């Protein structure tokens, strides 16, 4: 049958054995054949062999439609590969994702597919610390005529701003290969902020929080795991050694003279913040949409997220403590949890934390998901309301600010 023949051709191409392909004559059968080839090619892409195959299809309207579907599928595949890279940490997979994204952008018929592919390429450039390359892709997207391309340019530029090293003179000291930045405030109290590698927290937000805390004599210490692992298995020069990373960071706090500290973070970085706080005798943690432990596989929606969780467990092991159980034995530990109701998975972990007598829960609307909620809670008019009640509960500031 025709689909079997096309599947065989795609497999030959993917295995590096180019096969000749002459599509059937014009008509419904030809359109179906080309669509099937596009699907098979995208399912097992090998640019070096499939591009010549697809180039021979160029020219006919039905072939162009098949190529467009192929490009859209490639963009999705490249995006999935990029999403899994922090877990795999495989340069060859990163290079493969980049080739697929480049191919998708070249053959895209719809602006949104081109925008998606170029955004993936830009994020891959950022992952490789190629800020200039990422900026060039952002400029290319910004020059596009479609809203999708301009929106992708804005998203990429925000990520570039997050990854751009702070300007000299911001008052920070760097430790642990630059993954830890210390903003002193002249006292013996500190807040440790665990940041996502791809966090929506930009330099302006960090500076605003730094200045707010400094006004209360509290230092800020930021921790960023550049691999996108949320600090679950270490960071900086202790990547892959979480216990060593925790000891090193605790040593930095002691060396700087901090007798009291607290922690904060968002999502799995929030969980890392609680783990660090529990293990280092912190007074408490303020977290946003945090998890009480590594989610169980059946809790995670979507096969892609489940595969990522599998890799995460394989990478970090399963010895990370269940936070609600750990906190149950620490009645004096202060926990403030801000959460949205946008995800059943969030709700499960909110309920687990909510069973703790020392937990204070702050509910926000379903539209305040992820980075949006982080940004809202760190807006100039919300910063005091976010932090002062927590700092007061921890005894770091007087009640009422």
PDB file of N, CA and C in Angstrom, residues 41-142:
ATOM      1  N   UNK A  41       8.314  11.964   7.692  1.00  0.00           N
ATOM      2  CA  UNK A  41       9.594  12.665   7.734  1.00  0.00           C
ATOM      3  C   UNK A  41       9.754  13.412   9.048  1.00  0.00           C
ATOM      4  N   UNK A  42       8.673  14.058   9.505  1.00  0.00           N
ATOM      5  CA  UNK A  42       8.751  14.805  10.754  1.00  0.00           C
ATOM      6  C   UNK A  42       8.885  13.883  11.957  1.00  0.00           C
ATOM      7  N   UNK A  43       8.345  12.674  11.859  1.00  0.00           N
ATOM      8  CA  UNK A  43       8.419  11.733  12.979  1.00  0.00           C
ATOM      9  C   UNK A  43       9.829  11.187  13.164  1.00  0.00           C
ATOM     10  N   UNK A  44      10.607  11.131  12.082  1.00  0.00           N
ATOM     11  CA  UNK A  44      11.968  10.610  12.185  1.00  0.00           C
ATOM     12  C   UNK A  44      12.882  11.460  11.306  1.00  0.00           C
ATOM     13  N   UNK A  45      13.101  12.731  11.711  1.00  0.00           N
ATOM     14  CA  UNK A  45      13.773  13.666  10.805  1.00  0.00           C
ATOM     15  C   UNK A  45      15.285  13.471  10.750  1.00  0.00           C
ATOM     16  N   UNK A  46      15.805  13.587   9.581  1.00  0.00           N
ATOM     17  CA  UNK A  46      17.240  13.605   9.359  1.00  0.00           C
ATOM     18  C   UNK A  46      17.487  14.645   8.272  1.00  0.00           C
ATOM     19  N   UNK A  47      17.799  15.876   8.649  1.00  0.00           N
ATOM     20  CA  UNK A  47      17.870  16.955   7.662  1.00  0.00           C
ATOM     21  C   UNK A  47      18.765  16.657   6.473  1.00  0.00           C
ATOM     22  N   UNK A  48      19.894  15.997   6.724  1.00  0.00           N
ATOM     23  CA  UNK A  48      20.848  15.787   5.644  1.00  0.00           C
ATOM     24  C   UNK A  48      20.267  14.938   4.517  1.00  0.00           C
ATOM     25  N   UNK A  49      19.333  14.054   4.831  1.00  0.00           N
ATOM     26  CA  UNK A  49      18.782  13.180   3.799  1.00  0.00           C
ATOM     27  C   UNK A  49      17.370  13.556   3.403  1.00  0.00           C
ATOM     28  N   UNK A  50      16.614  14.137   4.327  1.00  0.00           N
ATOM     29  CA  UNK A  50      15.222  14.447   4.019  1.00  0.00           C
ATOM     30  C   UNK A  50      15.060  15.752   3.251  1.00  0.00           C
ATOM     31  N   UNK A  51      15.975  16.697   3.441  1.00  0.00           N
ATOM     32  CA  UNK A  51      15.830  17.967   2.724  1.00  0.00           C
ATOM     33  C   UNK A  51      15.876  17.758   1.212  1.00  0.00           C
ATOM     34  N   UNK A  52      16.848  17.001   0.663  1.00  0.00           N
ATOM     35  CA  UNK A  52      16.798  16.763  -0.790  1.00  0.00           C
ATOM     36  C   UNK A  52      15.506  16.075  -1.224  1.00  0.00           C
ATOM     37  N   UNK A  53      15.022  15.168  -0.390  1.00  0.00           N
ATOM     38  CA  UNK A  53      13.776  14.482  -0.710  1.00  0.00           C
ATOM     39  C   UNK A  53      12.623  15.474  -0.801  1.00  0.00           C
ATOM     40  N   UNK A  54      12.570  16.378   0.151  1.00  0.00           N
ATOM     41  CA  UNK A  54      11.487  17.366   0.161  1.00  0.00           C
ATOM     42  C   UNK A  54      11.681  18.409  -0.934  1.00  0.00           C
ATOM     43  N   UNK A  55      12.928  18.731  -1.235  1.00  0.00           N
ATOM     44  CA  UNK A  55      13.168  19.709  -2.294  1.00  0.00           C
ATOM     45  C   UNK A  55      12.629  19.223  -3.635  1.00  0.00           C
ATOM     46  N   UNK A  56      12.629  17.902  -3.843  1.00  0.00           N
ATOM     47  CA  UNK A  56      12.096  17.385  -5.096  1.00  0.00           C
ATOM     48  C   UNK A  56      10.580  17.528  -5.176  1.00  0.00           C
ATOM     49  N   UNK A  57       9.965  17.840  -4.029  1.00  0.00           N
ATOM     50  CA  UNK A  57       8.516  18.038  -4.010  1.00  0.00           C
ATOM     51  C   UNK A  57       8.146  19.493  -4.300  1.00  0.00           C
ATOM     52  N   UNK A  58       9.139  20.370  -4.345  1.00  0.00           N
ATOM     53  CA  UNK A  58       8.857  21.798  -4.458  1.00  0.00           C
ATOM     54  C   UNK A  58       8.147  22.109  -5.778  1.00  0.00           C
ATOM     55  N   UNK A  59       7.211  23.038  -5.707  1.00  0.00           N
ATOM     56  CA  UNK A  59       6.593  23.526  -6.933  1.00  0.00           C
ATOM     57  C   UNK A  59       5.107  23.316  -7.010  1.00  0.00           C
ATOM     58  N   UNK A  60       4.625  22.134  -6.703  1.00  0.00           N
ATOM     59  CA  UNK A  60       3.193  21.862  -6.808  1.00  0.00           C
ATOM     60  C   UNK A  60       2.480  22.370  -5.561  1.00  0.00           C
ATOM     61  N   UNK A  61       1.263  22.914  -5.704  1.00  0.00           N
ATOM     62  CA  UNK A  61       0.542  23.441  -4.535  1.00  0.00           C
ATOM     63  C   UNK A  61       0.349  22.402  -3.445  1.00  0.00           C
ATOM     64  N   UNK A  62      -0.015  21.164  -3.815  1.00  0.00           N
ATOM     65  CA  UNK A  62      -0.228  20.162  -2.776  1.00  0.00           C
ATOM     66  C   UNK A  62       1.090  19.792  -2.102  1.00  0.00           C
ATOM     67  N   UNK A  63       2.186  19.841  -2.866  1.00  0.00           N
ATOM     68  CA  UNK A  63       3.485  19.572  -2.259  1.00  0.00           C
ATOM     69  C   UNK A  63       3.861  20.678  -1.281  1.00  0.00           C
ATOM     70  N   UNK A  64       3.561  21.925  -1.635  1.00  0.00           N
ATOM     71  CA  UNK A  64       3.864  23.033  -0.729  1.00  0.00           C
ATOM     72  C   UNK A  64       3.094  22.894   0.578  1.00  0.00           C
ATOM     73  N   UNK A  65       1.855  22.453   0.499  1.00  0.00           N
ATOM     74  CA  UNK A  65       1.068  22.248   1.718  1.00  0.00           C
ATOM     75  C   UNK A  65       1.687  21.159   2.581  1.00  0.00           C
ATOM     76  N   UNK A  66       2.183  20.100   1.937  1.00  0.00           N
ATOM     77  CA  UNK A  66       2.829  19.028   2.694  1.00  0.00           C
ATOM     78  C   UNK A  66       4.110  19.532   3.357  1.00  0.00           C
ATOM     79  N   UNK A  67       4.870  20.340   2.642  1.00  0.00           N
ATOM     80  CA  UNK A  67       6.091  20.905   3.212  1.00  0.00           C
ATOM     81  C   UNK A  67       5.770  21.792   4.412  1.00  0.00           C
ATOM     82  N   UNK A  68       4.672  22.546   4.316  1.00  0.00           N
ATOM     83  CA  UNK A  68       4.277  23.405   5.433  1.00  0.00           C
ATOM     84  C   UNK A  68       3.936  22.574   6.665  1.00  0.00           C
ATOM     85  N   UNK A  69       3.222  21.452   6.448  1.00  0.00           N
ATOM     86  CA  UNK A  69       2.904  20.583   7.577  1.00  0.00           C
ATOM     87  C   UNK A  69       4.178  19.967   8.159  1.00  0.00           C
ATOM     88  N   UNK A  70       5.096  19.629   7.278  1.00  0.00           N
ATOM     89  CA  UNK A  70       6.384  19.092   7.718  1.00  0.00           C
ATOM     90  C   UNK A  70       7.115  20.120   8.586  1.00  0.00           C
ATOM     91  N   UNK A  71       7.121  21.384   8.152  1.00  0.00           N
ATOM     92  CA  UNK A  71       7.809  22.426   8.914  1.00  0.00           C
ATOM     93  C   UNK A  71       7.163  22.621  10.282  1.00  0.00           C
ATOM     94  N   UNK A  72       5.829  22.609  10.326  1.00  0.00           N
ATOM     95  CA  UNK A  72       5.143  22.776  11.611  1.00  0.00           C
ATOM     96  C   UNK A  72       5.477  21.627  12.558  1.00  0.00           C
ATOM     97  N   UNK A  73       5.513  20.405  12.025  1.00  0.00           N
ATOM     98  CA  UNK A  73       5.845  19.256  12.867  1.00  0.00           C
ATOM     99  C   UNK A  73       7.291  19.326  13.349  1.00  0.00           C
ATOM    100  N   UNK A  74       8.192  19.784  12.488  1.00  0.00           N
ATOM    101  CA  UNK A  74       9.589  19.928  12.894  1.00  0.00           C
ATOM    102  C   UNK A  74       9.729  20.955  14.007  1.00  0.00           C
ATOM    103  N   UNK A  75       8.987  22.066  13.906  1.00  0.00           N
ATOM    104  CA  UNK A  75       9.052  23.091  14.947  1.00  0.00           C
ATOM    105  C   UNK A  75       8.606  22.521  16.290  1.00  0.00           C
ATOM    106  N   UNK A  76       7.545  21.723  16.268  1.00  0.00           N
ATOM    107  CA  UNK A  76       7.082  21.111  17.520  1.00  0.00           C
ATOM    108  C   UNK A  76       8.131  20.144  18.073  1.00  0.00           C
ATOM    109  N   UNK A  77       8.743  19.377  17.175  1.00  0.00           N
ATOM    110  CA  UNK A  77       9.755  18.404  17.633  1.00  0.00           C
ATOM    111  C   UNK A  77      10.976  19.121  18.205  1.00  0.00           C
ATOM    112  N   UNK A  78      11.420  20.182  17.540  1.00  0.00           N
ATOM    113  CA  UNK A  78      12.563  20.939  18.051  1.00  0.00           C
ATOM    114  C   UNK A  78      12.243  21.536  19.419  1.00  0.00           C
ATOM    115  N   UNK A  79      11.009  22.004  19.576  1.00  0.00           N
ATOM    116  CA  UNK A  79      10.597  22.570  20.857  1.00  0.00           C
ATOM    117  C   UNK A  79      10.619  21.509  21.954  1.00  0.00           C
ATOM    118  N   UNK A  80      10.162  20.299  21.640  1.00  0.00           N
ATOM    119  CA  UNK A  80      10.190  19.218  22.628  1.00  0.00           C
ATOM    120  C   UNK A  80      11.630  18.877  23.016  1.00  0.00           C
ATOM    121  N   UNK A  81      12.509  18.820  22.019  1.00  0.00           N
ATOM    122  CA  UNK A  81      13.908  18.523  22.318  1.00  0.00           C
ATOM    123  C   UNK A  81      14.507  19.592  23.225  1.00  0.00           C
ATOM    124  N   UNK A  82      14.220  20.861  22.929  1.00  0.00           N
ATOM    125  CA  UNK A  82      14.752  21.941  23.764  1.00  0.00           C
ATOM    126  C   UNK A  82      14.219  21.843  25.189  1.00  0.00           C
ATOM    127  N   UNK A  83      12.942  21.482  25.309  1.00  0.00           N
ATOM    128  CA  UNK A  83      12.321  21.371  26.621  1.00  0.00           C
ATOM    129  C   UNK A  83      12.986  20.284  27.458  1.00  0.00           C
ATOM    130  N   UNK A  84      13.456  19.227  26.805  1.00  0.00           N
ATOM    131  CA  UNK A  84      14.063  18.111  27.522  1.00  0.00           C
ATOM    132  C   UNK A  84      15.562  18.301  27.754  1.00  0.00           C
ATOM    133  N   UNK A  85      16.180  19.286  27.114  1.00  0.00           N
ATOM    134  CA  UNK A  85      17.633  19.427  27.189  1.00  0.00           C
ATOM    135  C   UNK A  85      18.162  19.631  28.604  1.00  0.00           C
ATOM    136  N   UNK A  86      17.496  20.439  29.471  1.00  0.00           N
ATOM    137  CA  UNK A  86      18.056  20.594  30.816  1.00  0.00           C
ATOM    138  C   UNK A  86      18.212  19.276  31.560  1.00  0.00           C
ATOM    139  N   UNK A  87      17.388  18.283  31.216  1.00  0.00           N
ATOM    140  CA  UNK A  87      17.485  16.992  31.880  1.00  0.00           C
ATOM    141  C   UNK A  87      18.572  16.141  31.238  1.00  0.00           C
ATOM    142  N   UNK A  88      18.611  16.144  29.898  1.00  0.00           N
ATOM    143  CA  UNK A  88      19.583  15.306  29.192  1.00  0.00           C
ATOM    144  C   UNK A  88      20.991  15.890  29.238  1.00  0.00           C
ATOM    145  N   UNK A  89      21.080  17.242  29.130  1.00  0.00           N
ATOM    146  CA  UNK A  89      22.376  17.921  29.135  1.00  0.00           C
ATOM    147  C   UNK A  89      23.309  17.321  28.094  1.00  0.00           C
ATOM    148  N   UNK A  90      22.788  17.131  26.868  1.00  0.00           N
ATOM    149  CA  UNK A  90      23.522  16.456  25.799  1.00  0.00           C
ATOM    150  C   UNK A  90      23.779  17.454  24.669  1.00  0.00           C
ATOM    151  N   UNK A  91      25.043  17.867  24.437  1.00  0.00           N
ATOM    152  CA  UNK A  91      25.329  18.830  23.366  1.00  0.00           C
ATOM    153  C   UNK A  91      24.884  18.341  21.996  1.00  0.00           C
ATOM    154  N   UNK A  92      24.976  17.032  21.745  1.00  0.00           N
ATOM    155  CA  UNK A  92      24.568  16.509  20.438  1.00  0.00           C
ATOM    156  C   UNK A  92      23.069  16.702  20.225  1.00  0.00           C
ATOM    157  N   UNK A  93      22.274  16.504  21.272  1.00  0.00           N
ATOM    158  CA  UNK A  93      20.833  16.723  21.155  1.00  0.00           C
ATOM    159  C   UNK A  93      20.532  18.201  20.958  1.00  0.00           C
ATOM    160  N   UNK A  94      21.301  19.063  21.602  1.00  0.00           N
ATOM    161  CA  UNK A  94      21.109  20.500  21.415  1.00  0.00           C
ATOM    162  C   UNK A  94      21.392  20.885  19.967  1.00  0.00           C
ATOM    163  N   UNK A  95      22.467  20.339  19.395  1.00  0.00           N
ATOM    164  CA  UNK A  95      22.793  20.632  18.001  1.00  0.00           C
ATOM    165  C   UNK A  95      21.720  20.090  17.065  1.00  0.00           C
ATOM    166  N   UNK A  96      21.187  18.911  17.381  1.00  0.00           N
ATOM    167  CA  UNK A  96      20.131  18.327  16.546  1.00  0.00           C
ATOM    168  C   UNK A  96      18.875  19.186  16.611  1.00  0.00           C
ATOM    169  N   UNK A  97      18.514  19.644  17.801  1.00  0.00           N
ATOM    170  CA  UNK A  97      17.342  20.513  17.938  1.00  0.00           C
ATOM    171  C   UNK A  97      17.522  21.796  17.138  1.00  0.00           C
ATOM    172  N   UNK A  98      18.740  22.333  17.138  1.00  0.00           N
ATOM    173  CA  UNK A  98      18.997  23.553  16.383  1.00  0.00           C
ATOM    174  C   UNK A  98      18.842  23.314  14.890  1.00  0.00           C
ATOM    175  N   UNK A  99      19.330  22.179  14.391  1.00  0.00           N
ATOM    176  CA  UNK A  99      19.182  21.877  12.964  1.00  0.00           C
ATOM    177  C   UNK A  99      17.709  21.738  12.585  1.00  0.00           C
ATOM    178  N   UNK A 100      16.938  21.069  13.435  1.00  0.00           N
ATOM    179  CA  UNK A 100      15.517  20.894  13.137  1.00  0.00           C
ATOM    180  C   UNK A 100      14.790  22.235  13.150  1.00  0.00           C
ATOM    181  N   UNK A 101      15.128  23.092  14.113  1.00  0.00           N
ATOM    182  CA  UNK A 101      14.483  24.402  14.177  1.00  0.00           C
ATOM    183  C   UNK A 101      14.844  25.253  12.964  1.00  0.00           C
ATOM    184  N   UNK A 102      16.103  25.179  12.530  1.00  0.00           N
ATOM    185  CA  UNK A 102      16.511  25.928  11.340  1.00  0.00           C
ATOM    186  C   UNK A 102      15.762  25.437  10.110  1.00  0.00           C
ATOM    187  N   UNK A 103      15.621  24.124   9.990  1.00  0.00           N
ATOM    188  CA  UNK A 103      14.886  23.544   8.867  1.00  0.00           C
ATOM    189  C   UNK A 103      13.419  23.954   8.917  1.00  0.00           C
ATOM    190  N   UNK A 104      12.844  23.957  10.116  1.00  0.00           N
ATOM    191  CA  UNK A 104      11.445  24.357  10.262  1.00  0.00           C
ATOM    192  C   UNK A 104      11.246  25.809   9.859  1.00  0.00           C
ATOM    193  N   UNK A 105      12.159  26.684  10.273  1.00  0.00           N
ATOM    194  CA  UNK A 105      12.030  28.099   9.924  1.00  0.00           C
ATOM    195  C   UNK A 105      12.154  28.307   8.419  1.00  0.00           C
ATOM    196  N   UNK A 106      13.032  27.540   7.787  1.00  0.00           N
ATOM    197  CA  UNK A 106      13.240  27.689   6.339  1.00  0.00           C
ATOM    198  C   UNK A 106      12.011  27.276   5.544  1.00  0.00           C
ATOM    199  N   UNK A 107      11.340  26.220   5.986  1.00  0.00           N
ATOM    200  CA  UNK A 107      10.231  25.669   5.212  1.00  0.00           C
ATOM    201  C   UNK A 107       8.864  26.106   5.724  1.00  0.00           C
ATOM    202  N   UNK A 108       8.823  26.925   6.761  1.00  0.00           N
ATOM    203  CA  UNK A 108       7.542  27.324   7.347  1.00  0.00           C
ATOM    204  C   UNK A 108       6.722  28.135   6.354  1.00  0.00           C
ATOM    205  N   UNK A 109       5.441  27.819   6.273  1.00  0.00           N
ATOM    206  CA  UNK A 109       4.527  28.576   5.421  1.00  0.00           C
ATOM    207  C   UNK A 109       3.720  29.573   6.239  1.00  0.00           C
ATOM    208  N   UNK A 110       3.565  29.310   7.533  1.00  0.00           N
ATOM    209  CA  UNK A 110       2.784  30.191   8.394  1.00  0.00           C
ATOM    210  C   UNK A 110       3.713  30.976   9.313  1.00  0.00           C
ATOM    211  N   UNK A 111       3.437  32.271   9.526  1.00  0.00           N
ATOM    212  CA  UNK A 111       4.291  33.068  10.412  1.00  0.00           C
ATOM    213  C   UNK A 111       4.431  32.475  11.805  1.00  0.00           C
ATOM    214  N   UNK A 112       3.363  31.873  12.335  1.00  0.00           N
ATOM    215  CA  UNK A 112       3.460  31.340  13.699  1.00  0.00           C
ATOM    216  C   UNK A 112       4.420  30.163  13.770  1.00  0.00           C
ATOM    217  N   UNK A 113       4.505  29.362  12.686  1.00  0.00           N
ATOM    218  CA  UNK A 113       5.459  28.251  12.684  1.00  0.00           C
ATOM    219  C   UNK A 113       6.891  28.768  12.593  1.00  0.00           C
ATOM    220  N   UNK A 114       7.088  29.794  11.768  1.00  0.00           N
ATOM    221  CA  UNK A 114       8.422  30.392  11.684  1.00  0.00           C
ATOM    222  C   UNK A 114       8.808  31.016  13.028  1.00  0.00           C
ATOM    223  N   UNK A 115       7.846  31.712  13.656  1.00  0.00           N
ATOM    224  CA  UNK A 115       8.125  32.333  14.952  1.00  0.00           C
ATOM    225  C   UNK A 115       8.494  31.283  15.988  1.00  0.00           C
ATOM    226  N   UNK A 116       7.776  30.189  15.985  1.00  0.00           N
ATOM    227  CA  UNK A 116       8.039  29.119  16.951  1.00  0.00           C
ATOM    228  C   UNK A 116       9.432  28.541  16.757  1.00  0.00           C
ATOM    229  N   UNK A 117       9.793  28.292  15.495  1.00  0.00           N
ATOM    230  CA  UNK A 117      11.096  27.694  15.210  1.00  0.00           C
ATOM    231  C   UNK A 117      12.235  28.644  15.575  1.00  0.00           C
ATOM    232  N   UNK A 118      12.096  29.917  15.220  1.00  0.00           N
ATOM    233  CA  UNK A 118      13.165  30.865  15.527  1.00  0.00           C
ATOM    234  C   UNK A 118      13.280  31.113  17.024  1.00  0.00           C
ATOM    235  N   UNK A 119      12.151  31.087  17.732  1.00  0.00           N
ATOM    236  CA  UNK A 119      12.217  31.238  19.185  1.00  0.00           C
ATOM    237  C   UNK A 119      13.004  30.086  19.804  1.00  0.00           C
ATOM    238  N   UNK A 120      12.770  28.874  19.310  1.00  0.00           N
ATOM    239  CA  UNK A 120      13.539  27.724  19.801  1.00  0.00           C
ATOM    240  C   UNK A 120      15.025  27.939  19.542  1.00  0.00           C
ATOM    241  N   UNK A 121      15.369  28.397  18.335  1.00  0.00           N
ATOM    242  CA  UNK A 121      16.782  28.635  18.025  1.00  0.00           C
ATOM    243  C   UNK A 121      17.371  29.695  18.953  1.00  0.00           C
ATOM    244  N   UNK A 122      16.612  30.759  19.210  1.00  0.00           N
ATOM    245  CA  UNK A 122      17.100  31.801  20.101  1.00  0.00           C
ATOM    246  C   UNK A 122      17.333  31.297  21.517  1.00  0.00           C
ATOM    247  N   UNK A 123      16.411  30.477  22.016  1.00  0.00           N
ATOM    248  CA  UNK A 123      16.571  29.929  23.360  1.00  0.00           C
ATOM    249  C   UNK A 123      17.750  28.960  23.430  1.00  0.00           C
ATOM    250  N   UNK A 124      17.976  28.233  22.340  1.00  0.00           N
ATOM    251  CA  UNK A 124      19.152  27.363  22.297  1.00  0.00           C
ATOM    252  C   UNK A 124      20.443  28.171  22.310  1.00  0.00           C
ATOM    253  N   UNK A 125      20.445  29.312  21.615  1.00  0.00           N
ATOM    254  CA  UNK A 125      21.622  30.178  21.645  1.00  0.00           C
ATOM    255  C   UNK A 125      21.874  30.701  23.066  1.00  0.00           C
ATOM    256  N   UNK A 126      20.793  31.025  23.768  1.00  0.00           N
ATOM    257  CA  UNK A 126      20.949  31.480  25.148  1.00  0.00           C
ATOM    258  C   UNK A 126      21.518  30.373  26.023  1.00  0.00           C
ATOM    259  N   UNK A 127      21.032  29.158  25.795  1.00  0.00           N
ATOM    260  CA  UNK A 127      21.522  28.034  26.594  1.00  0.00           C
ATOM    261  C   UNK A 127      23.019  27.840  26.394  1.00  0.00           C
ATOM    262  N   UNK A 128      23.502  28.145  25.192  1.00  0.00           N
ATOM    263  CA  UNK A 128      24.928  28.030  24.889  1.00  0.00           C
ATOM    264  C   UNK A 128      25.695  29.297  25.270  1.00  0.00           C
ATOM    265  N   UNK A 129      25.026  30.213  25.998  1.00  0.00           N
ATOM    266  CA  UNK A 129      25.627  31.481  26.421  1.00  0.00           C
ATOM    267  C   UNK A 129      26.031  32.347  25.232  1.00  0.00           C
ATOM    268  N   UNK A 130      25.354  32.187  24.096  1.00  0.00           N
ATOM    269  CA  UNK A 130      25.613  32.997  22.906  1.00  0.00           C
ATOM    270  C   UNK A 130      24.595  34.139  22.877  1.00  0.00           C
ATOM    271  N   UNK A 131      24.840  35.179  23.666  1.00  0.00           N
ATOM    272  CA  UNK A 131      23.889  36.283  23.768  1.00  0.00           C
ATOM    273  C   UNK A 131      23.777  37.044  22.453  1.00  0.00           C
ATOM    274  N   UNK A 132      24.900  37.202  21.749  1.00  0.00           N
ATOM    275  CA  UNK A 132      24.868  37.924  20.477  1.00  0.00           C
ATOM    276  C   UNK A 132      24.031  37.170  19.451  1.00  0.00           C
ATOM    277  N   UNK A 133      24.191  35.848  19.395  1.00  0.00           N
ATOM    278  CA  UNK A 133      23.391  35.054  18.470  1.00  0.00           C
ATOM    279  C   UNK A 133      21.916  35.125  18.789  1.00  0.00           C
ATOM    280  N   UNK A 134      21.575  35.074  20.075  1.00  0.00           N
ATOM    281  CA  UNK A 134      20.170  35.173  20.476  1.00  0.00           C
ATOM    282  C   UNK A 134      19.601  36.536  20.113  1.00  0.00           C
ATOM    283  N   UNK A 135      20.400  37.588  20.302  1.00  0.00           N
ATOM    284  CA  UNK A 135      19.922  38.931  19.975  1.00  0.00           C
ATOM    285  C   UNK A 135      19.689  39.079  18.478  1.00  0.00           C
ATOM    286  N   UNK A 136      20.552  38.483  17.651  1.00  0.00           N
ATOM    287  CA  UNK A 136      20.364  38.542  16.198  1.00  0.00           C
ATOM    288  C   UNK A 136      19.057  37.869  15.789  1.00  0.00           C
ATOM    289  N   UNK A 137      18.727  36.746  16.424  1.00  0.00           N
ATOM    290  CA  UNK A 137      17.466  36.062  16.117  1.00  0.00           C
ATOM    291  C   UNK A 137      16.285  36.900  16.584  1.00  0.00           C
ATOM    292  N   UNK A 138      16.409  37.543  17.751  1.00  0.00           N
ATOM    293  CA  UNK A 138      15.338  38.419  18.233  1.00  0.00           C
ATOM    294  C   UNK A 138      15.106  39.572  17.265  1.00  0.00           C
ATOM    295  N   UNK A 139      16.184  40.134  16.723  1.00  0.00           N
ATOM    296  CA  UNK A 139      16.046  41.225  15.752  1.00  0.00           C
ATOM    297  C   UNK A 139      15.364  40.737  14.479  1.00  0.00           C
ATOM    298  N   UNK A 140      15.710  39.523  14.051  1.00  0.00           N
ATOM    299  CA  UNK A 140      15.071  38.934  12.867  1.00  0.00           C
ATOM    300  C   UNK A 140      13.575  38.775  13.101  1.00  0.00           C
ATOM    301  N   UNK A 141      13.198  38.275  14.268  1.00  0.00           N
ATOM    302  CA  UNK A 141      11.781  38.106  14.588  1.00  0.00           C
ATOM    303  C   UNK A 141      11.073  39.451  14.658  1.00  0.00           C
ATOM    304  N   UNK A 142      11.723  40.436  15.251  1.00  0.00           N
ATOM    305  CA  UNK A 142      11.093  41.751  15.395  1.00  0.00           C
ATOM    306  C   UNK A 142      10.829  42.403  14.048  1.00  0.00           C
TER     307      UNK A 142
END
